[in-house]
Every structure is written in C-alpha cells, then in structure tokens.
Short mmCIF file of C-alpha atoms in Angstrom, two decimals:
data_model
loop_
_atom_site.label_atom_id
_atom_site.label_comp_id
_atom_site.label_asym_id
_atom_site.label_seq_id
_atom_site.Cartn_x
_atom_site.Cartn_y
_atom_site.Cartn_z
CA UNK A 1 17.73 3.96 55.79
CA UNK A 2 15.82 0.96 55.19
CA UNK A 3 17.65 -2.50 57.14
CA UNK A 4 16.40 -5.38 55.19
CA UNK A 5 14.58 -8.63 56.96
CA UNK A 6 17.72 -10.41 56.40
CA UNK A 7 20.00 -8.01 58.56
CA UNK A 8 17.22 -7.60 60.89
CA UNK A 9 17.50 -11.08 61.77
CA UNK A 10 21.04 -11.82 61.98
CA UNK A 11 21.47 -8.53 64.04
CA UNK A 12 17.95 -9.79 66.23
CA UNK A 13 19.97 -13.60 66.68
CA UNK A 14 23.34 -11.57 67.30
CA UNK A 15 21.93 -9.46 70.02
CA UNK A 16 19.75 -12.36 71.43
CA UNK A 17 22.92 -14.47 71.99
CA UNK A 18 25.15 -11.62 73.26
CA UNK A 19 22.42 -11.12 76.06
CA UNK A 20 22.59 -15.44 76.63
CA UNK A 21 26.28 -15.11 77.09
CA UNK A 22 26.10 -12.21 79.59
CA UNK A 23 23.54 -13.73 81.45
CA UNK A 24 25.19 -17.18 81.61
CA UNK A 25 28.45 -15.78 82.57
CA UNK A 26 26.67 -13.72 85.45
CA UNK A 27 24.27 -16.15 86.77
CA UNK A 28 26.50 -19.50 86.18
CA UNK A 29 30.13 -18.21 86.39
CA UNK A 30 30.37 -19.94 89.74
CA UNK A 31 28.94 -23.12 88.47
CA UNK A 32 31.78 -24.26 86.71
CA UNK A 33 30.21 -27.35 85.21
CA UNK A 34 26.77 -25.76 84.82
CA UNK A 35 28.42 -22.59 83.07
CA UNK A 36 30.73 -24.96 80.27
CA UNK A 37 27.14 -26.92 79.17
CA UNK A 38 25.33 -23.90 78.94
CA UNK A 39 27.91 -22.20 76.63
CA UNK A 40 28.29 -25.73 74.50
CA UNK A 41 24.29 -24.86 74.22
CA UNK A 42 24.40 -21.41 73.31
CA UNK A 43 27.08 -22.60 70.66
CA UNK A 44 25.22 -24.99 69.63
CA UNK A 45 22.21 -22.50 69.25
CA UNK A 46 24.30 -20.65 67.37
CA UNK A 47 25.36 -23.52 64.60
CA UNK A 48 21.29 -24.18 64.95
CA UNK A 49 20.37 -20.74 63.90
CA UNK A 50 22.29 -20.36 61.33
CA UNK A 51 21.58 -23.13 59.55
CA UNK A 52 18.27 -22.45 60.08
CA UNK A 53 18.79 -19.02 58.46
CA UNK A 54 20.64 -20.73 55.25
CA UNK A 55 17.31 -22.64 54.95
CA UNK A 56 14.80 -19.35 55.10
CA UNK A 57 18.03 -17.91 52.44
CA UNK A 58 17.92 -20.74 50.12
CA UNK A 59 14.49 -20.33 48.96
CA UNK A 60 14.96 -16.40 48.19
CA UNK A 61 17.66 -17.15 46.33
CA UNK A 62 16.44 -19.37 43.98
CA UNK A 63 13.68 -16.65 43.57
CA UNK A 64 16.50 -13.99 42.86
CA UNK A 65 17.86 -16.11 40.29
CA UNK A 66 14.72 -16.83 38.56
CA UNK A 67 13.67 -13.14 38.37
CA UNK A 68 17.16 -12.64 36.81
CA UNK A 69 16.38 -15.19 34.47
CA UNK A 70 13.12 -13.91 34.05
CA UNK A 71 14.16 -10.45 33.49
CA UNK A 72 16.85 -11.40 31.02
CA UNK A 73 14.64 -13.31 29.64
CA UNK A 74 16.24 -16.80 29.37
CA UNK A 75 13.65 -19.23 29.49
CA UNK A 76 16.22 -21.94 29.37
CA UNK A 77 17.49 -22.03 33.03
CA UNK A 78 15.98 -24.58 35.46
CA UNK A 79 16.52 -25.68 39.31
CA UNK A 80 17.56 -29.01 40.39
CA UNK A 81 15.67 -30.59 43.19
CA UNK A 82 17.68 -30.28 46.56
CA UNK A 83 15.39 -33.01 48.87
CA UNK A 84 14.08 -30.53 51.08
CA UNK A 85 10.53 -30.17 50.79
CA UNK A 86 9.51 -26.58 50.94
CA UNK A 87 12.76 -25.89 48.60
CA UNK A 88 11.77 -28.96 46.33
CA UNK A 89 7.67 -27.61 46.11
CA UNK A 90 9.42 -23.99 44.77
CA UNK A 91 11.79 -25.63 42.16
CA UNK A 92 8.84 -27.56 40.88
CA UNK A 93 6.50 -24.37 40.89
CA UNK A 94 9.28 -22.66 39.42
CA UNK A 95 10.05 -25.53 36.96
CA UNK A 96 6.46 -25.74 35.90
CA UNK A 97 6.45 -22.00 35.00
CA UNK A 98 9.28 -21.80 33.25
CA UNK A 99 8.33 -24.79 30.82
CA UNK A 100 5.03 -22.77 30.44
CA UNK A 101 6.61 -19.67 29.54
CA UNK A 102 8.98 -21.24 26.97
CA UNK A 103 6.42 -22.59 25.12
CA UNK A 104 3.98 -19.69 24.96
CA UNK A 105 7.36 -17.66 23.68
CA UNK A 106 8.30 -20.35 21.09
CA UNK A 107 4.77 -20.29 19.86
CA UNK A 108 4.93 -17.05 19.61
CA UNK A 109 7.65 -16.74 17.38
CA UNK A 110 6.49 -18.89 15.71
CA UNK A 111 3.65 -17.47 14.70
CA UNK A 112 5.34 -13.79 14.47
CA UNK A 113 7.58 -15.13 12.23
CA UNK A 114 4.88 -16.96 10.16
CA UNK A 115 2.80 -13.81 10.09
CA UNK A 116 6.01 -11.85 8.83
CA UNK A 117 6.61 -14.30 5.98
CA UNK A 118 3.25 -14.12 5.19
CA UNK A 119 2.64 -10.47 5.26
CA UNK A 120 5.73 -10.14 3.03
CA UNK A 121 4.57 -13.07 0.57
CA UNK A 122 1.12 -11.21 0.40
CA UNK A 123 0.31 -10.37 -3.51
CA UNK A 124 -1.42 -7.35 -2.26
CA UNK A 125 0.11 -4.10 -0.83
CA UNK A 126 -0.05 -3.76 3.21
CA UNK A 127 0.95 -1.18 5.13
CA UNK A 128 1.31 -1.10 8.76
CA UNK A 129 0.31 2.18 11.09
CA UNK A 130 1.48 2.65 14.58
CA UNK A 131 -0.32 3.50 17.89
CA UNK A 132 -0.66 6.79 16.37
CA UNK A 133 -1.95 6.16 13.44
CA UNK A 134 2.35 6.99 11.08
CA UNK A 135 3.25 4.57 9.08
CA UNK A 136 5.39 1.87 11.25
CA UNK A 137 5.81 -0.89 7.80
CA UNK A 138 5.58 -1.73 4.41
CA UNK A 139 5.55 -5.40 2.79
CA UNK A 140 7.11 -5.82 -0.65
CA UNK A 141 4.07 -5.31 -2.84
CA UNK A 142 3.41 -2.25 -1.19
CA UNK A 143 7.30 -0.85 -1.64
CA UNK A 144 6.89 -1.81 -5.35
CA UNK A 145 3.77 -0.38 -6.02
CA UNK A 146 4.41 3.69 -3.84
CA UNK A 147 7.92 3.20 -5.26
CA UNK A 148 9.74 4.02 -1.98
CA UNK A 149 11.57 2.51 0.93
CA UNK A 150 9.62 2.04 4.39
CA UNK A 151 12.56 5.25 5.77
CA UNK A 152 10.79 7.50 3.23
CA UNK A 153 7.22 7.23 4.72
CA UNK A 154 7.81 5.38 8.47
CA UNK A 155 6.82 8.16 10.91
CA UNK A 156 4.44 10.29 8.05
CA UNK A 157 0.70 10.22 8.65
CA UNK A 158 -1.34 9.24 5.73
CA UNK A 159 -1.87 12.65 4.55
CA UNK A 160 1.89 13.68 4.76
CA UNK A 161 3.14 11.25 1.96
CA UNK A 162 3.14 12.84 -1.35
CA UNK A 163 0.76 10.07 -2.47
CA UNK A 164 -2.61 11.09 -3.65
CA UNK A 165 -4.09 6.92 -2.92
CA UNK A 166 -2.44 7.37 0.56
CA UNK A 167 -3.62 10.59 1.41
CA UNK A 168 -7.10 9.99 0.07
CA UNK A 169 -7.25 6.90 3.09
CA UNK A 170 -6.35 9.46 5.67
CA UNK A 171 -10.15 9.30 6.84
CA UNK A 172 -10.89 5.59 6.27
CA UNK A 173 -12.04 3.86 9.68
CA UNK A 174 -11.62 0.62 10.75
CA UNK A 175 -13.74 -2.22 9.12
CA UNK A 176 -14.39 0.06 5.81
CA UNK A 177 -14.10 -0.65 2.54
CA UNK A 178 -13.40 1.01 -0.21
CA UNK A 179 -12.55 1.41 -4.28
CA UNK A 180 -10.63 3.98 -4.87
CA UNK A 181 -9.58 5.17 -8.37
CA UNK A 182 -6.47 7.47 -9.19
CA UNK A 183 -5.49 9.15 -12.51
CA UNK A 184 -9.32 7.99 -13.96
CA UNK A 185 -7.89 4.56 -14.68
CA UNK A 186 -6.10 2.87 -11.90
CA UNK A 187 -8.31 1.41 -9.56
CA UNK A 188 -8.14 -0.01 -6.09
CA UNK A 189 -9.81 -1.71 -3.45
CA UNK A 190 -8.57 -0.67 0.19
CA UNK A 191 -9.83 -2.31 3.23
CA UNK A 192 -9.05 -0.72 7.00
CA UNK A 193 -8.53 -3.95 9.84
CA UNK A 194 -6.93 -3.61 13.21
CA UNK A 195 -4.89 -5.72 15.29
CA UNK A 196 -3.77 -5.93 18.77
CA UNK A 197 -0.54 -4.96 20.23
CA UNK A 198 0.19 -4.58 23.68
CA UNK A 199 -3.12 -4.55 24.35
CA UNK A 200 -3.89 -1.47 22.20
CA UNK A 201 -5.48 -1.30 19.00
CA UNK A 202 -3.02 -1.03 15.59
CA UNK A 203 -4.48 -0.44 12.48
CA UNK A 204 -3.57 -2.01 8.65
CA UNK A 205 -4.63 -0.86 5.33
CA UNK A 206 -4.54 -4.05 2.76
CA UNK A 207 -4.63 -2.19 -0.94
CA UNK A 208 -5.67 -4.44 -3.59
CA UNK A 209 -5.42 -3.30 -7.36
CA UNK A 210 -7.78 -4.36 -9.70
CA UNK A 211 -7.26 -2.20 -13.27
CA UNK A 212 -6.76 -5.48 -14.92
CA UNK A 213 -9.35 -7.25 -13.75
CA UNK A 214 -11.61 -3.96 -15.05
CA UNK A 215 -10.30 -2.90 -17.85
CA UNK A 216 -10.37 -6.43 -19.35
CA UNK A 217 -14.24 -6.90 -18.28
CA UNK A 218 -14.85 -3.40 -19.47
CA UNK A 219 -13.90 -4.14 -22.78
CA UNK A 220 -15.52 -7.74 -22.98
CA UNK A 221 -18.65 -5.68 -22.12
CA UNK A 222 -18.23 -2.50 -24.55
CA UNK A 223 -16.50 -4.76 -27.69
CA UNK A 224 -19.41 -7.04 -27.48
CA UNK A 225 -21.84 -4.51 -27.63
CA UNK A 226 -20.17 -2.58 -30.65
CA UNK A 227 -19.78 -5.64 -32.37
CA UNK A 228 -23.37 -6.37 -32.13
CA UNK A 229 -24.08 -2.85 -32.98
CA UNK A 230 -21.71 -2.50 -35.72
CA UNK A 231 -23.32 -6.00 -37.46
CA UNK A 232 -27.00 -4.59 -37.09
CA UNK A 233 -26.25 -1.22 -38.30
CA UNK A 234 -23.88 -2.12 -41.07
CA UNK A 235 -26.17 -4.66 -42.92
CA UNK A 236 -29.11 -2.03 -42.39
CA UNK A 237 -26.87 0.76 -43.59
CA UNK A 238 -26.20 -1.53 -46.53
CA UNK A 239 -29.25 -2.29 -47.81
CA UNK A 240 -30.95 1.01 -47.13
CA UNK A 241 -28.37 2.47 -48.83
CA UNK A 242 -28.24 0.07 -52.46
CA UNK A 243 -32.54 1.11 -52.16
CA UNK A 244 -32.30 4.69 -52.60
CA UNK A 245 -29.45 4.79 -54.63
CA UNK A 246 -31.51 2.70 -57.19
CA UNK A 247 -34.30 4.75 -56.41
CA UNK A 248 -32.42 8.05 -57.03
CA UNK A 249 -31.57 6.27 -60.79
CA UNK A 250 -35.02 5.55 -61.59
CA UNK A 251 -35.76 9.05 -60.60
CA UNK A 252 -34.42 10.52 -63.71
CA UNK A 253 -36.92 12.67 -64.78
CA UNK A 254 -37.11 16.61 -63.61
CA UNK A 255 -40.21 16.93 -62.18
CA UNK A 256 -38.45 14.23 -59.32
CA UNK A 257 -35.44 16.74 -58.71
CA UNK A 258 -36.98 17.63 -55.28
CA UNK A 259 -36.91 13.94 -53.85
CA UNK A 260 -33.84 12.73 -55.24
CA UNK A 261 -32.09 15.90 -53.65
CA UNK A 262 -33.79 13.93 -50.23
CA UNK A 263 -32.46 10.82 -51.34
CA UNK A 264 -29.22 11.72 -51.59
CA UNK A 265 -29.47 13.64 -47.95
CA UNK A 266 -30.58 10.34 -46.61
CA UNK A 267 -27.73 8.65 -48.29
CA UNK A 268 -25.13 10.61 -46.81
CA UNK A 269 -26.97 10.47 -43.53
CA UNK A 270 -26.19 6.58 -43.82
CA UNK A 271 -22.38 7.39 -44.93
CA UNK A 272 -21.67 9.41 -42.46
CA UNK A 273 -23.50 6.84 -39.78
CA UNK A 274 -21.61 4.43 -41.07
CA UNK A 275 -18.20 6.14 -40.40
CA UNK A 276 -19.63 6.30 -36.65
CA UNK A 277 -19.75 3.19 -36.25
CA UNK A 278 -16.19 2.47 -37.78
CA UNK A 279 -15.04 4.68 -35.14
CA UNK A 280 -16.93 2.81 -32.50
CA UNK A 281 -15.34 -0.52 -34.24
CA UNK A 282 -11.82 0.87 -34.46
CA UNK A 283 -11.56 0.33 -30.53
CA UNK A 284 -12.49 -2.96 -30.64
CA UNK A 285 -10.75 -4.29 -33.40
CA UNK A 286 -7.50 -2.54 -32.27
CA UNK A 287 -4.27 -4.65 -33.62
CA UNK A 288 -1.21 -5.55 -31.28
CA UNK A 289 1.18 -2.84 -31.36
CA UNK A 290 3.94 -3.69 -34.42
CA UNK A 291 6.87 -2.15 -32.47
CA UNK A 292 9.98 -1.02 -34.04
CA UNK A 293 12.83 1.41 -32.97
CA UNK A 294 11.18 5.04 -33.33
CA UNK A 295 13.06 8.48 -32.50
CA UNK A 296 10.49 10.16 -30.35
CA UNK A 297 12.21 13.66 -30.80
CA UNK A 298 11.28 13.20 -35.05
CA UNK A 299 8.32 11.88 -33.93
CA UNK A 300 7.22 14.76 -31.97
CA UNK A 301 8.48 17.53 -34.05
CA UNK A 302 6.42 16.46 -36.89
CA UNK A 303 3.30 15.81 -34.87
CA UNK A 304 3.49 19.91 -34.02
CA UNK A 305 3.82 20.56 -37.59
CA UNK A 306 0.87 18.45 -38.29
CA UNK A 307 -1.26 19.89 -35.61
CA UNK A 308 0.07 23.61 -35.92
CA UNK A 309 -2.51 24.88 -38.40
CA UNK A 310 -5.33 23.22 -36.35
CA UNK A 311 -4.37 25.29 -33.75
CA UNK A 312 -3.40 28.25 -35.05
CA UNK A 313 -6.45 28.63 -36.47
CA UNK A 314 -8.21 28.90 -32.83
CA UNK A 315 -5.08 31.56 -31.80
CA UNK A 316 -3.31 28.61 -29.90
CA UNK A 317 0.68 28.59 -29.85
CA UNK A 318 2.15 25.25 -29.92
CA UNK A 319 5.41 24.88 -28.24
CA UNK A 320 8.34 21.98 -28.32
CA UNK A 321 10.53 21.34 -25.07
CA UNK A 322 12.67 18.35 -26.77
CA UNK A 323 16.16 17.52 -25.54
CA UNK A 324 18.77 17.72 -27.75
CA UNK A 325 19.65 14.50 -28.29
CA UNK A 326 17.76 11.70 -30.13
CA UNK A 327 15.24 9.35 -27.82
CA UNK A 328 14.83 6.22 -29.41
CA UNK A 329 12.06 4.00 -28.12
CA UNK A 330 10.73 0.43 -29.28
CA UNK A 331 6.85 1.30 -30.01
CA UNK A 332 4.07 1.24 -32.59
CA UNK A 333 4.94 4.60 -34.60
CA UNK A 334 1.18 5.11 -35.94
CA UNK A 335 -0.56 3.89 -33.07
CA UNK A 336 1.39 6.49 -30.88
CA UNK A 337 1.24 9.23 -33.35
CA UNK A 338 -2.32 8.87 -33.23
CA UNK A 339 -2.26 8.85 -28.89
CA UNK A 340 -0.14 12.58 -29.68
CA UNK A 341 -2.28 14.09 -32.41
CA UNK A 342 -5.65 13.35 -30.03
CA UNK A 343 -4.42 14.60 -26.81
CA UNK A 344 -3.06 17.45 -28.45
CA UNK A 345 -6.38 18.06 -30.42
CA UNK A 346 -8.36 17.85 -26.79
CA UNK A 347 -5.51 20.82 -25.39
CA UNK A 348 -6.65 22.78 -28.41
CA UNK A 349 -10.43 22.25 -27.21
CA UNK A 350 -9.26 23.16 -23.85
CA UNK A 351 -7.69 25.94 -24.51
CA UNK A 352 -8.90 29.81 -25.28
CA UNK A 353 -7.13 32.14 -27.66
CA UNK A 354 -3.61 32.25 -27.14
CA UNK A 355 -3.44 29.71 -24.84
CA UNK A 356 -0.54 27.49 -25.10
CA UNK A 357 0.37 23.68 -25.68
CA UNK A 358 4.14 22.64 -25.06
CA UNK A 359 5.12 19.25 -26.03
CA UNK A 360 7.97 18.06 -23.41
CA UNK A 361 9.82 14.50 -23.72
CA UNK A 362 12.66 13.20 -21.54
CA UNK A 363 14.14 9.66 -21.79
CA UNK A 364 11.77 8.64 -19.56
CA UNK A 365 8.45 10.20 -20.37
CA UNK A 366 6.24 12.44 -22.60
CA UNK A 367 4.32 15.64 -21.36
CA UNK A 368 1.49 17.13 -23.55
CA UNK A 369 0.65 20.25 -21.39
CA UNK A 370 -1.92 23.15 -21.80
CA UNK A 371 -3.26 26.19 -19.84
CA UNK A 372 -6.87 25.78 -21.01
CA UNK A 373 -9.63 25.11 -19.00
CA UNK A 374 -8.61 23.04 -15.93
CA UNK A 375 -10.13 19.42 -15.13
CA UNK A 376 -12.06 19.17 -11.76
CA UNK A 377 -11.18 16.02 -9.46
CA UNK A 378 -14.90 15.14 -10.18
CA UNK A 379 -14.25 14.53 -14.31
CA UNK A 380 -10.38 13.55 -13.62
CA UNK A 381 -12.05 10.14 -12.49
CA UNK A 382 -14.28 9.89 -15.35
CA UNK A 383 -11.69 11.00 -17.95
CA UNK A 384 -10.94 7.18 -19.52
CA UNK A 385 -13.89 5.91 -18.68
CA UNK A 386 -15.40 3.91 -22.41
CA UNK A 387 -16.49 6.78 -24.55
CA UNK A 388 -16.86 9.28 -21.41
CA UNK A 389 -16.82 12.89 -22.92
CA UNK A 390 -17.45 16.21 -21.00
CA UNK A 391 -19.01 17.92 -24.67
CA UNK A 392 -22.30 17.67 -25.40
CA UNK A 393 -21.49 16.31 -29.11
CA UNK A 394 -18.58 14.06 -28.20
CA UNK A 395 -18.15 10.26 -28.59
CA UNK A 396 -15.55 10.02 -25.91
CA UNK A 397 -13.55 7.98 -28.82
CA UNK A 398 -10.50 9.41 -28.82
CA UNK A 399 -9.48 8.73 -25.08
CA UNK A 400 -10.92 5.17 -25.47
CA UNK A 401 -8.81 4.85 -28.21
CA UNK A 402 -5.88 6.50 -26.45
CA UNK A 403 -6.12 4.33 -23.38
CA UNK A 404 -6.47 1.25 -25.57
CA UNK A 405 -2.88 1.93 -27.34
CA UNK A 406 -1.65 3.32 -24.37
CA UNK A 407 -2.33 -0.20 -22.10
CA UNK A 408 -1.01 -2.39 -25.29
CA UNK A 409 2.24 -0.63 -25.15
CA UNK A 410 2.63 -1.39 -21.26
CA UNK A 411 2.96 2.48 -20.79
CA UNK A 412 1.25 4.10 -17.95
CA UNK A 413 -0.37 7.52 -18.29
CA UNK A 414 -2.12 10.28 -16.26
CA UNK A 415 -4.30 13.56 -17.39
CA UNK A 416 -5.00 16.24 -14.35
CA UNK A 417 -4.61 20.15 -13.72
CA UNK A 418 -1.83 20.20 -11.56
CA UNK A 419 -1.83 23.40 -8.85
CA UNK A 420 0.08 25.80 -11.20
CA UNK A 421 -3.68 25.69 -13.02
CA UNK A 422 -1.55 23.97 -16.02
CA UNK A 423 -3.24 20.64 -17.52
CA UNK A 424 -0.73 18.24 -18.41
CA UNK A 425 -1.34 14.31 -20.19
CA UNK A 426 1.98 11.84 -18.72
CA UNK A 427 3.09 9.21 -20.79
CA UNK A 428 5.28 6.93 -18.70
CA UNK A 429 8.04 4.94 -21.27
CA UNK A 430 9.43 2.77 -18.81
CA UNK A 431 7.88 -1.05 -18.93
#
C-alpha cells in the first residue's frame, strides 16, 4: 500500500516528537526547571509544525479544487487572494488560466454555434461523415432533397443508402470535384472538403443542384438555334417551293412528263422538310400548360386504345394496371396525352414480339413499363439530353418534347432498366 507524502509527514513529525519527549524526560527529568522549558518548546514545535504543514496543505488544495473545477468543467470558479505570497502567486496563476480558458470556450461556442446556424441556413445540401467515413449529419437542404431523416442514414456508409447520387460519391476523395447527373436530367455538382476534429481529419460532401440553371441555358441555346434555323429554312422552303410549282404549270406539255414527275419529288422533298422543322419548332414554341381537372384513369385507358393497333401490329401486348377508383389531377390533358402516347411509342421500339407494355397509375404517380431492350447506365445519362436519340434515323424529338411538358407541369420523371431487366418511364404527380 502506497502512504501518501501527506501521512508520511505527519507520521515523520509524530515520531520525531515522540523521540524529543523521551529523550527530554530521560536526560532532563531531574532538571526540573530545565525539563518544563524544554517541553513548553517541544509544544511549541508542535503548534510550529503544524501550522507549517496547513501552509504546504493550503496550496494543494486550492489545486484539488481547481482540477475539480477543471474536470467538471466550470470555468466560472475563481480564488480569492489570501496575503501569503507563494499562495497569492498560485491564485493569480490559477486566476490567469482560468480567464484564459473561459474565453477560448466562449469563443468557441460561439463559433460552433455560428457554424451550426450556418450549415443549417446553407441553400445547398451538406452532409457530414464521421471518423470513419458513416454518415454522422444532415442540414435541412440535404433532408429535403434524399427525403429522409438523419436516423435513416447516420451510421450507413455512402454506398449503403439506397441512393444512387450517394452511392455514386462513395469513391470521391478529398478536394474533388465533381458533376454528377442522375435519371439523365438532374444534375449536380458535389465537392469533397475536410475538417478537423480532435485532431483527426472529418470529411463533408457539399451537393449543389444545378438542373435549373441547365435546363434553362440549354434551351436559350437550342430555341435560338431552331429559331434561326426554322426562319432560314422556311423562307427558302417557301420560295423554292412557289418556283417549281409554277414551273411544273408551265410544263404542260407531254414530252415534259419526265421533269415535272422530278418537280413534284422535289416539292414534296420541301413539304416534308418543312414538317421537320415544325417538329424542331414545336419544342421551342411550347405553350404554358392550360391545366384543368383531368381523370387520369379515362385518360389512360383511351391512350391504350389509341396506341393498341400500333403495337399490335409489331406482336406487342399492351397491358392496364389502373386502380379502381377515379384519379383526378389538375394538368394540361393534350400536352400529357402526348408525354403517354410517345413514351409508349419508344416501349413499342424497345420491345421484340410479344413483349409487353403495362400502363400502371397510383394517386401519386404514373408507370409506363416494358421488357424490351434494356437501357445501359451509359445512354440512361444521355436519355433527355436536346434531341439525343440512340437510332440511327431519330430526331431525339419526342423526349425533348416530353421533358419540356414534363418540367412545365412541375412533375419529375425518370426512364432506367431497373434489375428485374424491366424498363420503366416514372412520372412523379406530386408538386
């Protein structure tokens, strides 16, 4: 067992004065005068050395208190001086420190709390990782935009959410950039920082959308082109077109059979170039959507009627999955019939004979889905891109115009091949 300095020296001054008052009483026990001073000294030793030991005490205690103070950390506690010097030089030190201390902790609250507020007021999406790279927080933007409380993700690596943007960071290193597109039209910029903690290195991820910012200069860029385009080709088209059909008049006689059967090819080769460039134009001059109350269920019953002998007529079966009562929805009735009739015309591109196409709504969403040909991650990107199209003849008009309607109605959509090898086109109806 272990005796402490402070029992060490009351049992070394208890000892030490025990011996004295043997000696004394051997040596002056005779003396009777002699032996009464010398135990008025050794009492007076006594008195000496412990007040001599409250003075060493003093000192630690103050110490013991601070560390308790320290330890508990209450800042607030502080010693008043006592007039003895070495005593008085510890308060001070001890003073000093503690003034120190609560400062450096009041700043730093102060800034923790201004980085909180700060973090949470941030318009873009953060999210926090821990020493171990899980997900330790989430500020508001980012719980709006994964749709989830932090408790669903905190403690799930990246790549164990069920969210294809947060999976696809699970790689990203510190200090990289990146853009990062999901569904072929949302589109972010992500940027990996680090912070310190501790002393150990914490990492961020700061997730900045920008689909509005595109989409609106993409279709600055692509509407002023057509327009151009359309104005050029149209007043060409037009004039060309008034010259040989007064040509093909003046052409009456027999023996000109041969060329005005050219002339009219070239005619219709200007018709039919002019109804491509309508299409083109159609996109751009796309009205606001003239909403009114629309039964989706109607809607999408006669939409497979329509589309039935299109398909049938390539051996694909198209199938309804409606629910049994009515879904009424504000929208624009022909702009969204025309969204239906060309996604379900691409499944029927998609798709070999007897491949299928069921058409599935629920209050909250339509489904358009096929087991045709699946769509690699590579095109998925690329999908609503302006007038992207994976065949060789295509315009890429029809998803253009799809997304276009789509956007204007404040809907969101998606078009993959999910891992049951079935294709399916979303159509979100919540705003």
């Amino acid at each position: 067992m272990r005796i402490s300095t402070k029992a060490k020296y009351i049992l070394y001054i208890l000892v030490l004065h025990v011996i004295l008052v043997f000696l004394v009483y051997k040596i002056l026990f005779q003396d009777k005068l002699l032996f009464i001073g010398s135990e008025v000294f050794l009492l007076f030793s006594t008195i000496v050395s412990i007040q001599i030991y409250r003075n060493f005490m003093q000192p630690i205690q103050f110490v013991r208190s601070g560390i308790e103070a320290i330890k508990d950390k209450d800042f607030s506690i502080k010693f008043v001086p006592t007039g003895k010097g070495e005593v008085d030089t510890l308060i001070e030190v001890y003073n000093l420190m503690i003034d120190q201390l609560r400062e450096e902790r009041t700043k730093l609250h102060e800034q923790h709390f201004f980085l909180e507020k700060l973090i949470e007021a941030s318009p873009i999406s953060i999210v926090i990782l821990d020493f171990d790279d899980r997900i330790s927080g989430l500020n508001i933007k980012a719980r709006e935009q994964f749709k989830c409380d932090l408790s669903e993700l905190e403690g799930k690596r990246l790549a164990e959410t069920e969210h294809s943007l947060l999976t696809e960071l699970e790689n990203m290193l510190d200090g990289e950039s990146r853009v990062v597109k999901t569904n072929g039209i949302v589109t972010f910029k992500v940027q990996r920082s680090h912070f310190m903690d501790q002393g150990f290195r914490r990492s961020f991820l700061m997730i900045e959308e920008l689909t509005n910012e595109i989409l609106e200069s993409e279709k600055n860029a692509y509407g002023k082109v057509i327009r151009m385009m359309a104005h050029e080709v149209n007043n060409t088209l037009g004039a060309t077109d008034s010259i040989l059909q007064t040509t093909t008049q003046l052409l009456c006689d027999d023996s000109f059979s041969d060329l005005r059967e050219a002339l009219q090819v070239a005619s219709e080769r200007n018709r039919r170039l002019t109804r491509f460039m309508r299409n083109f134009a159609d996109v751009v001059r796309l009205p606001v959507p003239s909403r009114e109350s629309t039964d989706l269920k109607k809607l999408m019953k006669d939409v497979a009627v329509f589309m039935e002998s299109a398909a049938s007529q390539s051996g694909i079966h198209i199938e309804t999955d409606l629910p049994e009562t009515d879904v009424f929805k504000m929208i624009d009735t022909g702009q969204i019939e025309q969204v239906l009739v060309n996604v379900i015309k691409n499944a029927i591109e998609a798709c070999e004979k007897d491949g299928r196409i069921i058409l599935g709504l629920t209050h909250g969403e339509i489904l358009v889905r096929n087991n045709g040909k699946p769509i690699s991650p590579e095109t998925g990107v690329k999908l609503f891109n302006p007038f992207f199209s994976t065949k060789s003849d295509g315009q890429g008009i029809g998803l253009t115009l799809t997304r276009e309607i789509l956007l204007n109605h404040g809907f969101d959509f998606s078009l993959e091949t999910g891992t049951d090898g079935w294709t399916v086109f979303r159509i979100g109806l919540t705003r």
